[in-house]
XYZ file of C-alpha atoms in Angstrom:
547
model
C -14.826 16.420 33.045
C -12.411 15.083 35.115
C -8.622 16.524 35.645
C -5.620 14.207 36.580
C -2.104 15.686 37.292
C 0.898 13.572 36.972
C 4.640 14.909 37.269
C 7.129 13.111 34.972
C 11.211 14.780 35.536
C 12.497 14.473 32.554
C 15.881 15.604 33.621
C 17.063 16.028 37.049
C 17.515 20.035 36.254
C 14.111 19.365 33.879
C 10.762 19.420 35.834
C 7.954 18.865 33.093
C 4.225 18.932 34.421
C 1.763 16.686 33.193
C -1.922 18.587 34.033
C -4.162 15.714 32.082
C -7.647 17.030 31.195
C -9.918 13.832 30.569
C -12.861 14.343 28.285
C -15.200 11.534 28.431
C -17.588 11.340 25.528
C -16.244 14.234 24.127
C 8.943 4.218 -7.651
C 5.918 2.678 -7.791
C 5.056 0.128 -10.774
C 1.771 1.614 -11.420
C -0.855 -1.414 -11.172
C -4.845 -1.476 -12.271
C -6.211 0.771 -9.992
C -9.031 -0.533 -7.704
C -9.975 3.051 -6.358
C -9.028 6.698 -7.327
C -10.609 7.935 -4.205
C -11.673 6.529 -1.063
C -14.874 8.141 0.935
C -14.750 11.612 1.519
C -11.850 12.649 3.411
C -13.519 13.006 7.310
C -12.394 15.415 9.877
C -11.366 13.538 13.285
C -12.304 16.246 15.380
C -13.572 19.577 14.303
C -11.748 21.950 16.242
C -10.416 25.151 13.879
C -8.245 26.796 16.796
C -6.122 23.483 17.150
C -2.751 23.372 15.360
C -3.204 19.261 15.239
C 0.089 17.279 14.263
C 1.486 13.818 14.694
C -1.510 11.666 14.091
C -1.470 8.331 14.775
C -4.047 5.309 14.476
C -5.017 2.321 15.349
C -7.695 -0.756 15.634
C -8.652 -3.015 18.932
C -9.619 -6.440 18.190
C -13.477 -6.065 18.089
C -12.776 -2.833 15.409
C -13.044 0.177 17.382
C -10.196 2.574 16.089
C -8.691 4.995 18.356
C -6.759 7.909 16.696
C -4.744 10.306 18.584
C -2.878 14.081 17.679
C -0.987 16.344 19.638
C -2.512 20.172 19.040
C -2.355 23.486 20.934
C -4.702 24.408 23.344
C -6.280 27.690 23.879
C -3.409 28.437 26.186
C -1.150 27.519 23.796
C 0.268 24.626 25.445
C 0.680 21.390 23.623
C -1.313 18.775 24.613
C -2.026 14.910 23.653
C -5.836 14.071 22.049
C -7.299 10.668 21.881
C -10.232 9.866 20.250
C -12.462 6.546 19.996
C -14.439 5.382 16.464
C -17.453 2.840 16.702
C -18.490 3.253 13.154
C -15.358 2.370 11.609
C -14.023 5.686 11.558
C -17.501 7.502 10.409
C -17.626 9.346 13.374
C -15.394 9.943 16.421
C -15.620 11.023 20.270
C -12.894 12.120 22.215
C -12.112 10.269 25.103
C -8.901 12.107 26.526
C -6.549 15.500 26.047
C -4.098 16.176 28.346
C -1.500 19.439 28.424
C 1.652 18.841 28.461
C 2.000 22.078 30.852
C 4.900 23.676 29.543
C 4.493 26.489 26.774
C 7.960 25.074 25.035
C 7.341 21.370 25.053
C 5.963 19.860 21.950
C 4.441 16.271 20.577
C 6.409 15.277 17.411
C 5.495 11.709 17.080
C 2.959 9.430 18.538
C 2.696 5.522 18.232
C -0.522 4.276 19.639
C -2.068 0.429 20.294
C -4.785 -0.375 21.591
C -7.241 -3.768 22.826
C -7.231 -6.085 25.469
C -8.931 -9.422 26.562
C -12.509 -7.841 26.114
C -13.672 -4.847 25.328
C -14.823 -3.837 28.766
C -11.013 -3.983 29.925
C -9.466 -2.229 26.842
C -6.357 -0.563 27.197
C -5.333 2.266 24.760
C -1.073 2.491 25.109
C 0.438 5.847 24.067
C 4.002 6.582 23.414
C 4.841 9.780 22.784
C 8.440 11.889 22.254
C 8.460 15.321 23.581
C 10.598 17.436 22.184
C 11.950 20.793 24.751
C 12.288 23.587 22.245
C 14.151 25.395 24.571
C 16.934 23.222 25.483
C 16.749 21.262 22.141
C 16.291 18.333 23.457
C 13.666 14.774 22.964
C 12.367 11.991 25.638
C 10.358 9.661 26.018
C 7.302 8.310 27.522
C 4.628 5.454 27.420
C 1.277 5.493 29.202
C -1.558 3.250 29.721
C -5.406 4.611 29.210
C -8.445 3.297 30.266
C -10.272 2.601 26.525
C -13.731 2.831 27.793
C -13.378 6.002 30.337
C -10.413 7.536 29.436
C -8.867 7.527 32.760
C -4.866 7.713 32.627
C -4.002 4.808 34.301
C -0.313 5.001 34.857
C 2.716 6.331 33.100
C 4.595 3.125 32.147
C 7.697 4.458 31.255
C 9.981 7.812 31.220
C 13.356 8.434 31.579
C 14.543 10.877 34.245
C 18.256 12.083 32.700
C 18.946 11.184 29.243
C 17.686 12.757 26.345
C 15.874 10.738 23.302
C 15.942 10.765 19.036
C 12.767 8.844 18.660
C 10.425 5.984 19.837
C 8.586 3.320 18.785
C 5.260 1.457 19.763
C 4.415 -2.744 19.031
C 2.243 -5.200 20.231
C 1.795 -9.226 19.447
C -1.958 -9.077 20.667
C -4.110 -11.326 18.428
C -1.082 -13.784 17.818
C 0.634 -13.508 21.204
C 4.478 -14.690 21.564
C 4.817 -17.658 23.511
C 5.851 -17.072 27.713
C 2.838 -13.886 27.563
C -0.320 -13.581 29.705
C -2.424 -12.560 28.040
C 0.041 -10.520 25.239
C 2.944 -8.437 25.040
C 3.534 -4.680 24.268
C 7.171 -3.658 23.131
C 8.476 -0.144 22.814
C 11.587 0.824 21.176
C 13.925 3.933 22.262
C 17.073 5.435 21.425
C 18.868 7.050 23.718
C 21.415 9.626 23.203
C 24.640 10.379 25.134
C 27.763 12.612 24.906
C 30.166 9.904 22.953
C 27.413 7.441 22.086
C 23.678 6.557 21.320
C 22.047 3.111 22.744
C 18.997 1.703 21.584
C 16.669 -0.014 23.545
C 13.890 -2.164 23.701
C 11.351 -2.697 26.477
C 8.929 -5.115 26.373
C 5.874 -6.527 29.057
C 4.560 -9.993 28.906
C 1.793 -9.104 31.224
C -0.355 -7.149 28.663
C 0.701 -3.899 29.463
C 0.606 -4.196 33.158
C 4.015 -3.360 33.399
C 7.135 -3.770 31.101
C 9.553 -6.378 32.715
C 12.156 -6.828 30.681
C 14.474 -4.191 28.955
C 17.663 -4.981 25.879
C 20.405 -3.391 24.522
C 19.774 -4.068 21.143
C 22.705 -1.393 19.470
C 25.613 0.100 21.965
C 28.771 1.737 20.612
C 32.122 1.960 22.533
C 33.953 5.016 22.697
C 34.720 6.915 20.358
C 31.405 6.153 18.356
C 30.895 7.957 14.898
C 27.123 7.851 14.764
C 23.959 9.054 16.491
C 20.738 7.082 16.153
C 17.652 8.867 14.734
C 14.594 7.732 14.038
C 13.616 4.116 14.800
C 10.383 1.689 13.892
C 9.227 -1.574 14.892
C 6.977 -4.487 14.389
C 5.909 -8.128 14.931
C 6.507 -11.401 13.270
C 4.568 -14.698 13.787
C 3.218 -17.442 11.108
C 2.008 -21.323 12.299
C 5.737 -22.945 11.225
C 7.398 -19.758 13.277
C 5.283 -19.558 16.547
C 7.344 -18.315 19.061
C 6.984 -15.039 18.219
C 9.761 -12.256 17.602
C 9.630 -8.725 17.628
C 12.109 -6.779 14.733
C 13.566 -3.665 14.956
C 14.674 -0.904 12.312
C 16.513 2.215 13.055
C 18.536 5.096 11.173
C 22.280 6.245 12.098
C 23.939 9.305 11.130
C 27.380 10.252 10.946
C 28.273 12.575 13.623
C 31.313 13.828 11.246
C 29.588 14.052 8.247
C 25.870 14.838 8.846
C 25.505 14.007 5.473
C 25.647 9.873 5.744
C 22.405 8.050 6.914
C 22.609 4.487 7.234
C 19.950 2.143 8.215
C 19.675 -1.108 10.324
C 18.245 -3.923 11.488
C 17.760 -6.702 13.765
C 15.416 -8.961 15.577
C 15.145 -11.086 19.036
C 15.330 -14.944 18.771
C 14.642 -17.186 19.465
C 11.493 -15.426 21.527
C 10.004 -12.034 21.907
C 11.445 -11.092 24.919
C 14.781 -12.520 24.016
C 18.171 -10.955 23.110
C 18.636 -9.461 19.665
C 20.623 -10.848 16.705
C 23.804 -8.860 15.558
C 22.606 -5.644 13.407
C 22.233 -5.860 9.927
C 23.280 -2.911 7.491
C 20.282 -2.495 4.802
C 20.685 1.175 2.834
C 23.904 -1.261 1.140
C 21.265 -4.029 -0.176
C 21.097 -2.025 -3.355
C 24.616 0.015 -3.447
C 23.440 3.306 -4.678
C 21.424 4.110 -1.915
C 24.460 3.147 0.392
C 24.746 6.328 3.119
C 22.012 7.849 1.476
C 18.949 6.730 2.950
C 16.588 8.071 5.766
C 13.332 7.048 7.603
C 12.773 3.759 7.663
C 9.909 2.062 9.066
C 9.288 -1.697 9.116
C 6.347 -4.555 8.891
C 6.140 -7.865 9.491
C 4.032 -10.785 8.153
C 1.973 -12.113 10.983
C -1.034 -14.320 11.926
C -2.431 -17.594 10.954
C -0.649 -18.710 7.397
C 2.775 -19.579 6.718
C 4.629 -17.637 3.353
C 5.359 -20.084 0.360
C 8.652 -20.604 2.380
C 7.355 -22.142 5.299
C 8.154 -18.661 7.332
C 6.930 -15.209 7.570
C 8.289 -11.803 5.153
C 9.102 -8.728 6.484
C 9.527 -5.350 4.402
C 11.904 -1.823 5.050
C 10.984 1.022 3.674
C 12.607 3.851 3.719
C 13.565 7.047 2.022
C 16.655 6.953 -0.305
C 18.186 10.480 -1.775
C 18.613 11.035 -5.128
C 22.095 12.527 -5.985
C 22.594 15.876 -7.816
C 18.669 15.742 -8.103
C 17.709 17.229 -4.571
C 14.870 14.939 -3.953
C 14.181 11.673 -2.680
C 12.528 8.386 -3.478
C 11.001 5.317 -1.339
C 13.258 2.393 -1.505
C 13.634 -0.748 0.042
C 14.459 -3.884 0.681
C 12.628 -7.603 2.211
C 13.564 -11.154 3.765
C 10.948 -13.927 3.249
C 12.565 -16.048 5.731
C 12.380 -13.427 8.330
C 12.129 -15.926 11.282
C 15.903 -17.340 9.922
C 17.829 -15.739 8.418
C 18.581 -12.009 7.810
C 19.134 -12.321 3.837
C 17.471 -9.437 2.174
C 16.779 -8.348 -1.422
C 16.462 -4.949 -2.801
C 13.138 -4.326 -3.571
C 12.047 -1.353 -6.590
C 9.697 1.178 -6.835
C 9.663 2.998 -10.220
C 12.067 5.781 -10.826
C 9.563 8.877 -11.249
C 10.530 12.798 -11.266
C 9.073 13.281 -8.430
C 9.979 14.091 -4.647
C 8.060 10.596 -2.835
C 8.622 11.080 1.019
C 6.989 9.563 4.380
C 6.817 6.359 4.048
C 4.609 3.860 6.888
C 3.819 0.015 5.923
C 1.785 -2.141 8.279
C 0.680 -5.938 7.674
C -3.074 -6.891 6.678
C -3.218 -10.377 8.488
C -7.533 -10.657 6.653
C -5.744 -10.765 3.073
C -2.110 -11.651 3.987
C -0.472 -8.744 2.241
C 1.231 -5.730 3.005
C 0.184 -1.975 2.558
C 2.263 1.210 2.312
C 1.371 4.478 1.729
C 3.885 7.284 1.243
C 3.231 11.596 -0.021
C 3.804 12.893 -3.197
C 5.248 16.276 -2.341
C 5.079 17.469 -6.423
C 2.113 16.498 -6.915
C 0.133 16.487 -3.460
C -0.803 13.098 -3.381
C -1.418 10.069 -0.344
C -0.893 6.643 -2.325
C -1.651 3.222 -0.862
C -0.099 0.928 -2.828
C -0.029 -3.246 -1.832
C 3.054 -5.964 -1.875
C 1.811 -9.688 -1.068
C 3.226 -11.782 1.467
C 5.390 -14.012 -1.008
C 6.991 -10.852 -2.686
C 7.043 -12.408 -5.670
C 7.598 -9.220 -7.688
C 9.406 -7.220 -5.515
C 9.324 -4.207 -7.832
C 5.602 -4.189 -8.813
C 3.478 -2.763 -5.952
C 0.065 -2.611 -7.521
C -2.135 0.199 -6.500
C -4.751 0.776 -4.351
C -5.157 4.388 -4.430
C -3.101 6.752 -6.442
C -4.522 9.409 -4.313
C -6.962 8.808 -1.503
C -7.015 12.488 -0.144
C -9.238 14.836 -1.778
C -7.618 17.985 -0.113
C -4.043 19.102 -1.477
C -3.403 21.534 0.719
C -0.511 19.532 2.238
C 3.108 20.066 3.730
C 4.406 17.490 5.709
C 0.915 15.092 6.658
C 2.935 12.322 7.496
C 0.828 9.799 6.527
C -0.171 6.571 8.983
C -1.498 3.558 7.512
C -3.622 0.814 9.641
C -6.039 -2.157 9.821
C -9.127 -2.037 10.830
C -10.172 -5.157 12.313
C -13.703 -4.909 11.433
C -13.476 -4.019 7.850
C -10.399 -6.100 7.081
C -9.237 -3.354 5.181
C -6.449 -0.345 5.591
C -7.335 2.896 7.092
C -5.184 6.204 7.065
C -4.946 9.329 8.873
C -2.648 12.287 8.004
C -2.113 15.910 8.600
C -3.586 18.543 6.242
C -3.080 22.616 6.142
C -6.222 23.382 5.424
C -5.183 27.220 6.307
C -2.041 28.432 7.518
C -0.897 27.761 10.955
C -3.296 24.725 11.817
C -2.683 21.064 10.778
C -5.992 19.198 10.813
C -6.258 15.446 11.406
C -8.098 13.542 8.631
C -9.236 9.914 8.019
C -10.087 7.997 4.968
C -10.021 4.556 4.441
C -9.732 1.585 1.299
C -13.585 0.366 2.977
C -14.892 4.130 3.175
C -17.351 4.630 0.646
C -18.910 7.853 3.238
C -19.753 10.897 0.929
C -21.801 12.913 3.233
C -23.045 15.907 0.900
C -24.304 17.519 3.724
C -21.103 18.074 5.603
C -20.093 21.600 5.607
C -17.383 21.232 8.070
C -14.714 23.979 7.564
C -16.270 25.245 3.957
C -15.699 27.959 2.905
C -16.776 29.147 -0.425
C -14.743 31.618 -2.729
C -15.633 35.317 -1.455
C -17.435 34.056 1.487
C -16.467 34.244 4.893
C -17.192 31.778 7.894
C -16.553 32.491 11.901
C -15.587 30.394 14.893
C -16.082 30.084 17.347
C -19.593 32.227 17.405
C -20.794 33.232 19.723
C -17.293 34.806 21.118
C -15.775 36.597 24.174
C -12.359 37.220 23.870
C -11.052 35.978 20.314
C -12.733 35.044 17.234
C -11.523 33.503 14.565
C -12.388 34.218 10.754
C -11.570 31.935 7.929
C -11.783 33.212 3.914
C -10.649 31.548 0.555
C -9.555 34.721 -2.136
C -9.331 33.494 -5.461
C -6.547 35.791 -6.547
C -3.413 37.900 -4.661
C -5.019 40.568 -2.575
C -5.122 42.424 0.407
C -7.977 42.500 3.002
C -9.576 45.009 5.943
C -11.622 43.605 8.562
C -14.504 45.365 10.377
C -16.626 45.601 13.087
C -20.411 47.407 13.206
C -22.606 47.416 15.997
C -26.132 47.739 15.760
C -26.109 51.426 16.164
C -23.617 51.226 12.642
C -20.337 52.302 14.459
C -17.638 51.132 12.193
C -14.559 50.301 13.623
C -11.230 48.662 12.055
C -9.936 45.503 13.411
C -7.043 44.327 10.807
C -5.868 44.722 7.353
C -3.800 42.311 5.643
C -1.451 42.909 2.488
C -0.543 40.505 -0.344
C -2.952 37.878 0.647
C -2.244 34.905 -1.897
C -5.017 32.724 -3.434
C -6.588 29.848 -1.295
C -7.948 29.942 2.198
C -6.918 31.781 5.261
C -7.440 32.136 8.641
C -7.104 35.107 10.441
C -8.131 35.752 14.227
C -9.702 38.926 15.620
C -9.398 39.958 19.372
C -13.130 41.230 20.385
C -12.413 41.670 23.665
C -12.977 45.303 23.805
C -16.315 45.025 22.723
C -19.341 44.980 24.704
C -21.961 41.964 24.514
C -24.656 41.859 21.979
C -24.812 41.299 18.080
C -22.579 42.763 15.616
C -21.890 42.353 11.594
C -18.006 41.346 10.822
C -17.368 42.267 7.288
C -14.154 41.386 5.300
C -13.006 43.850 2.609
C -10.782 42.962 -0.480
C -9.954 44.693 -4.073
C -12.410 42.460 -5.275
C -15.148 41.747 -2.560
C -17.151 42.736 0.293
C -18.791 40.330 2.317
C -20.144 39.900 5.830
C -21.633 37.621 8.657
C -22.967 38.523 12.066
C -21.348 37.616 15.203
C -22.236 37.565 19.082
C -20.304 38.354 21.610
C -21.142 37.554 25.241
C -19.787 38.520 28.590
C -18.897 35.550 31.655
């Protein structure tokens, strides 16, 4: 184990410690469905105490995937995980987790990239927004990890005074933009102010060395209306196109009427690093979803073939309310002469019943089509559906998966959607609540075929109990699936049969819980924990040790 500190200000009242641990080692046209399921949904990184949220993924050029989650730590600070695949996602190592270092600072979105020239120089980029539940505030920051050590490398960029809505994370390695050496990386920022919000782009032609060139790509004079929210962004490139571009979405809400959303667009040209065109508005495309549309996130066709237009398509999706029906639907709209002109088309999905949320859409450059996924809330379901590169039925997305995760204990997973580079297929990671209080970061992918029958990992069957950690010195935790309302008592015996209460629950509801018992008080040896309902008894032994 090695420990790195690094202080970032964040304001110039704001002190925020970095104290880095490094562990090294450690409506959708339904189509003909190709797959139901994937492989069996797989765990990142079994750790049952971690509240894990804001997954992110990604693939280097020679396939390893590197995923990464922010999570509690046992000390309850937040702190940033990143872990390293060399079996296509089958199994993972974790490679870095650092603490943020303040109790009230939080991780609410991560974009990750990673690769390099070779894979003993790999470079895994990070940017993160932190989010001061105290003050109320988001900002930003980008660093630069060593792939094959995890050693931090350097924070790339932070802003000292200004507060932040969201952030964004690109990169034209594999294809690089013309004027880089040996690619560029390109984050995208909003910043917020008292009258007005500017949005930014950064972007370094040196392959992450350093970023060297910064735009204003959306200012407002005084007295500005809106505030910019969330942001995406992503790459364009085909053979007739070469120079390279990088295109930018965002979301803007009224300031007097929180009520109107409106999204935008725009990309630089001629070049990557160049100035941006004038911002185009997109929730209009199709008129009833005009000031009523939210999250958008963006793709762009890139790589080695030209569209049937002699240029390269790019997609928005985003999330469009429904009136009077208080739910939402994915929407969105395309240009398949991205490179130019900014003409775009409404493009359908389905009109169902149901609330569709979370959209993300990323580029498969192998088969030259684009994949989205997006979360059922109704019914519980991850979809992955596909759009080819021509669009030539914009309102027909056939579908790869219908529902990929086998788990449907879900709230908000935010779904992520990725290539790998090995398989030539799309991979996804998302957030599930497999108990209360703890998102856990799972993987599945369109290649995965992995059904492991042997992997008990965070099983529990109905009227069972399981324990963790064990063996325990301070706090324990026990996890238990009831099959119908009830209420629990938890025990403790030693081995001299002293019975002593340690909890009861009331009006425990049906599924599986977590619950997490404080043994400090208890000497070291062997004891039997036993969990009491009005329908069950059941037990397991546990040790307890002393430092």
């Amino acid at each position: 184990m090695k420990n790195f500190k690094i202080i970032l200000s964040m304001r110039a009242n704001l002190s925020l410690l970095f104290i880095f641990s490094i562990f090294i080692n450690y409506s959708i046209k339904a189509q003909p469905s190709q797959s139901i399921l994937f492989g069996k949904d797989i765990i990142i990184n079994e750790q049952p105490t971690e509240n894990q949220q804001a997954v992110a993924i990604c693939s280097a050029p020679n396939g390893w995937l590197f995923a990464s989650y922010s999570h509690n730590n046992p000390t309850n600070f937040s702190s940033l995980a990143i872990l390293r695949s060399k079996d296509s996602g089958i199994t993972w190592e974790k490679i870095f987790d650092g603490d943020v270092g303040l109790y009230n600072v939080v991780i609410p979105k991560i974009d990750i990239v990673a690769g390099g020239e070779n894979p003993e120089n790999y470079k895994v980029f990070i940017a993160m927004e932190l989010y001061d539940t105290i003050q109320d505030l988001y900002y930003p920051g980008v660093s630069r990890i060593n792939a094959n050590t995890g050693l931090l490398e350097t924070c790339m960029f932070s802003d000292n005074f200004y507060p932040f809505s969201d952030i964004a994370l690109a990169t034209d390695m594999g294809v690089p933009s013309s004027g880089t050496n040996p690619f560029s990386i390109a984050v995208l920022y909003s910043r917020c102010g008292v009258h007005y919000d500017t949005l930014f782009i950064r972007t370094s032609s040196n392959g992450g060395q350093f970023f060297d060139s910064i735009q204003v790509i959306d200012a407002a004079s005084y007295p500005e209306t809106s505030s910019i929210r969330r942001v995406d962004l992503s790459y364009g490139y085909s053979p007739s196109q070469n120079t390279g571009r990088y295109y930018a979405v965002w979301e803007k809400q009224d300031r007097s009427n929180p009520d109107i959303h409106r999204i935008y667009t725009a990309h630089s040209e001629p070049n990557f690093n160049s100035g941006f065109t004038a911002p185009i508005r997109l929730d209009t495309i199709d008129p009833t979803g005009a000031d009523l549309c939210i999250r958008p996130v963006i793709s762009c066709q890139y790589g080695g073939t030209d569209n049937n237009s002699a240029n390269f398509s790019e997609i928005v999706l985003f999330q469009r309310l429904i009136p009077n029906e208080n739910r939402y639907q994915i929407a969105g709209c395309y240009n398949t002469h991205a490179a130019t002109t900014s003409s775009f088309l409404p493009m359908g999905f389905e009109s169902t019943n149901h609330n569709t949320i979370q959209p993300d859409i990323a580029f498969n450059t192998y088969t030259n089509e684009f994949v989205a996924t997006f979360f059922d809330s109704d019914s519980k379901c991850l979809s992955l559906v596909t759009q080819d590169m021509n669009i030539q039925n914009p309102n027909a997305w056939p579908v790869i998966s219908n529902k990929y995760n086998d788990d449907t204990v879900l709230s908000l997973p935010n779904p992520r959607v990725g290539i790998s580079n090995s398989q030539e297929k799309a991979m996804n990671v998302w957030i599930s609540d497999l108990f209360p209080g703890a998102g856990n970061a799972l993987f599945d992918a369109q290649y995965s075929s992995y059904t492991n029958s042997n992997d008990s990992r965070y099983e529990v069957k109905d009227n069972d109990i399981r324990i963790f950690p064990n063996p325990c010195s301070n706090n324990t935790t026990i996890m238990y699936r009831t099959k119908t309302e009830t209420s629990i008592s938890v025990f403790i015996t030693d081995m001299l049969g002293k019975r002593t209460l340690l909890k009861t629950e009331c009006g425990v509801e049906p599924g599986i819980h977590k619950t997490i018992i404080d043994v400090s008080g208890f000497s070291q040896g062997l004891y039997n924990i036993s969990l009491t309902s009005t329908d069950y008894v059941t037990s397991s032994m546990v040790t307890i040790i002393k430092n």
